[in-house]
Tab-separated table of C-alpha atoms in Angstrom:
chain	number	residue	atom	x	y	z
A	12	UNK	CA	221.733	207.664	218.225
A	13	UNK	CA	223.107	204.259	217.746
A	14	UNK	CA	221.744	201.542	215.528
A	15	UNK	CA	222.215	197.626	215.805
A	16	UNK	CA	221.831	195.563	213.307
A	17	UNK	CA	221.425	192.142	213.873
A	18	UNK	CA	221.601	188.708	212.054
A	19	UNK	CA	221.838	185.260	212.812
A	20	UNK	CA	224.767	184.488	210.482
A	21	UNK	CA	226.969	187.535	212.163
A	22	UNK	CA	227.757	189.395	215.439
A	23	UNK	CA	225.445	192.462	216.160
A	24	UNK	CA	226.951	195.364	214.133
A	25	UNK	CA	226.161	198.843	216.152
A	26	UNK	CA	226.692	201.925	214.089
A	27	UNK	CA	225.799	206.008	214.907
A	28	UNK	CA	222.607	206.545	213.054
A	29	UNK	CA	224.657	209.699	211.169
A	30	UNK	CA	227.291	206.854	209.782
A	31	UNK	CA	225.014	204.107	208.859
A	32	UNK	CA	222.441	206.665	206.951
A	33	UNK	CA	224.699	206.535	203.609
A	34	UNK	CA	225.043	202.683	203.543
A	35	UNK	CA	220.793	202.831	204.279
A	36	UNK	CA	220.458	205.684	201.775
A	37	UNK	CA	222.533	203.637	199.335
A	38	UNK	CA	220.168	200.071	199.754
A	39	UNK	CA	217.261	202.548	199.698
A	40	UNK	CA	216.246	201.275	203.769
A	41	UNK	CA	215.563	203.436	206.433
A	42	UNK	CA	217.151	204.144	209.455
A	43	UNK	CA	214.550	203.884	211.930
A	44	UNK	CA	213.487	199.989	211.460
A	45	UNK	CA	214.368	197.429	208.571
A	46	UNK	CA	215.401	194.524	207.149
A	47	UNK	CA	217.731	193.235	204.217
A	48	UNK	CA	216.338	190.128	203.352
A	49	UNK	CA	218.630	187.917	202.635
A	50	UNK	CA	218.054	188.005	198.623
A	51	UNK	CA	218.871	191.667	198.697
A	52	UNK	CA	222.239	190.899	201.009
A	53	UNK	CA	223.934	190.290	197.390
A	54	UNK	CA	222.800	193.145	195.502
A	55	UNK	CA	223.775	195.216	198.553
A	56	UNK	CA	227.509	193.353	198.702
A	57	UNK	CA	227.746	194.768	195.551
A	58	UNK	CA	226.567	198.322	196.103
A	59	UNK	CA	228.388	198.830	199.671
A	60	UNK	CA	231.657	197.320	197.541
A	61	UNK	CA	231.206	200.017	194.850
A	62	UNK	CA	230.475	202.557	197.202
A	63	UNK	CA	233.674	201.999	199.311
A	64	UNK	CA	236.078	201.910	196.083
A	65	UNK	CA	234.457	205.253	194.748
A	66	UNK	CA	235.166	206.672	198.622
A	67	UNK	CA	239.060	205.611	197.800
A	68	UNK	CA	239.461	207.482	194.972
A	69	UNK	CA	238.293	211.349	197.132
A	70	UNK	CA	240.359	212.474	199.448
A	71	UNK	CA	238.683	214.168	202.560
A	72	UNK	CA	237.798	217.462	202.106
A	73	UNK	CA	239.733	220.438	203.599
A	74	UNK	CA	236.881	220.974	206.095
A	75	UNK	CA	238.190	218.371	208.114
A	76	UNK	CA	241.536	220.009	208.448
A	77	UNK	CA	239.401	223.246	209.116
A	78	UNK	CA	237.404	221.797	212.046
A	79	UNK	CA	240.424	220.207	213.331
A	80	UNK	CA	242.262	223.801	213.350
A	81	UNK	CA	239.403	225.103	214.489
A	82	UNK	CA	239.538	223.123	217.601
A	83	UNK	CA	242.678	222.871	218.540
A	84	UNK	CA	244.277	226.012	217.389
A	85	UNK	CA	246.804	227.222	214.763
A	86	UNK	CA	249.605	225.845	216.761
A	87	UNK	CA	247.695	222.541	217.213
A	88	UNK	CA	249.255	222.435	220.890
A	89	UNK	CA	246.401	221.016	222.695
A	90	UNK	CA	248.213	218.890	225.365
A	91	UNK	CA	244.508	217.764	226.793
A	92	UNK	CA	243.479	215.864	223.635
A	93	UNK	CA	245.208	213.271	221.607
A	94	UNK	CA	245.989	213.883	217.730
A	95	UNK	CA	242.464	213.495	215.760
A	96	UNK	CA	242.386	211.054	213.314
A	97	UNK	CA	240.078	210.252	210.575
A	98	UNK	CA	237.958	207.641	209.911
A	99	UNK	CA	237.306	206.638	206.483
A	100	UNK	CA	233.792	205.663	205.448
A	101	UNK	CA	235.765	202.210	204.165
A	102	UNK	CA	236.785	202.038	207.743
A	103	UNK	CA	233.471	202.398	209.024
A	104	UNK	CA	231.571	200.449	206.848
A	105	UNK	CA	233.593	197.259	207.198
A	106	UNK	CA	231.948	195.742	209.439
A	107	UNK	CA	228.568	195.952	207.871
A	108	UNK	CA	230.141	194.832	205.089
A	109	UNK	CA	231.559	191.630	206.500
A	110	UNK	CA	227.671	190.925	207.984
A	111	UNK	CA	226.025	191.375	204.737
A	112	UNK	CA	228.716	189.312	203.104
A	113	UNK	CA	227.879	186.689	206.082
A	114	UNK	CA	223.379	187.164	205.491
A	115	UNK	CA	224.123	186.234	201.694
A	116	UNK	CA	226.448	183.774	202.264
A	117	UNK	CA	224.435	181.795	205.115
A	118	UNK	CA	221.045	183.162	203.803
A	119	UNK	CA	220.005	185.264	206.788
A	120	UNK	CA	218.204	188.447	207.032
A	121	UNK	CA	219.854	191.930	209.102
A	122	UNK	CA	217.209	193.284	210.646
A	123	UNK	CA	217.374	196.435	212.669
A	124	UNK	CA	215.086	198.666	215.069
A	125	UNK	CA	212.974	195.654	216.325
C-alpha cells in the first residue's frame, strides 16, 4: 500500500507503507492517517538525519545477497531480469527528508491519509 504525504511547502511525497513505517515509527506517527505539525518538522529533521547517518555506518545484511541468490540462481544467469540493486533506506528516505526540511522551513504541516 502506498502512502502520500502532502504539504503545502513541498511536492506530494508517495512512499510503500512497508518503507515509510520506520521514518513513522521513528516520529512516533502512524501510518494509517497523520500529521507533523509544523513545530515537530524540526525535531523530526533531526531524528530522520540521525537515523540516516546510523543506516551508513551497517552494511546490508547477507540476507539480501541470500534472497537475491535465491531468485536468480547460483549462476545468477537470469537473462529475463535486470541485475537487482539495493536501495538504501538513505536513498529512500530523501525525499521525505527534503519535505520535512521544506514544512519547518516554510512552517507547513505534512499531513497524510486524509
Amino acid at each position: 500500500m502506498l502512502i502520500t504525504f502532502k504539504s503545502k511547502a513541498y511536492p506530494d511525497v508517495m512512499m510503500y507503507q512497508d518503507h515509510a513505517k520506520r521514518i513513522l515509527d521513528l516520529l512516533h506517527k502512524e501510518p494509517e492517517i497523520g500529521v507533523i505539525t509544523s513545530a515537530e518538522a524540526g525535531r523530526a529533521v533531526e531524528l530522520l538525519e540521525h537515523e540516516i547517518e546510523e543506516s551508513r555506518k551497517h552494511p546490508p545484511s547477507d540476507e539480501v545477497a541470500q534472497d537475491i541468490k535465491a531468485h536468480r540462481g547460483e549462476d545468477d544467469d537470469d537473462p529475463d531480469h535486470e541485475q537487482a540493486q539495493l536501495v538504501s533506506f538513505s536513498t529512500r528516505a530523501y525525499p521525505m527528508l527534503e519535505m520535512l526540511r521544506a514544512a519547518r522551513d516554510n512552517r507547513c504541516d505534512i499531513l497524510w491519509g486524509v
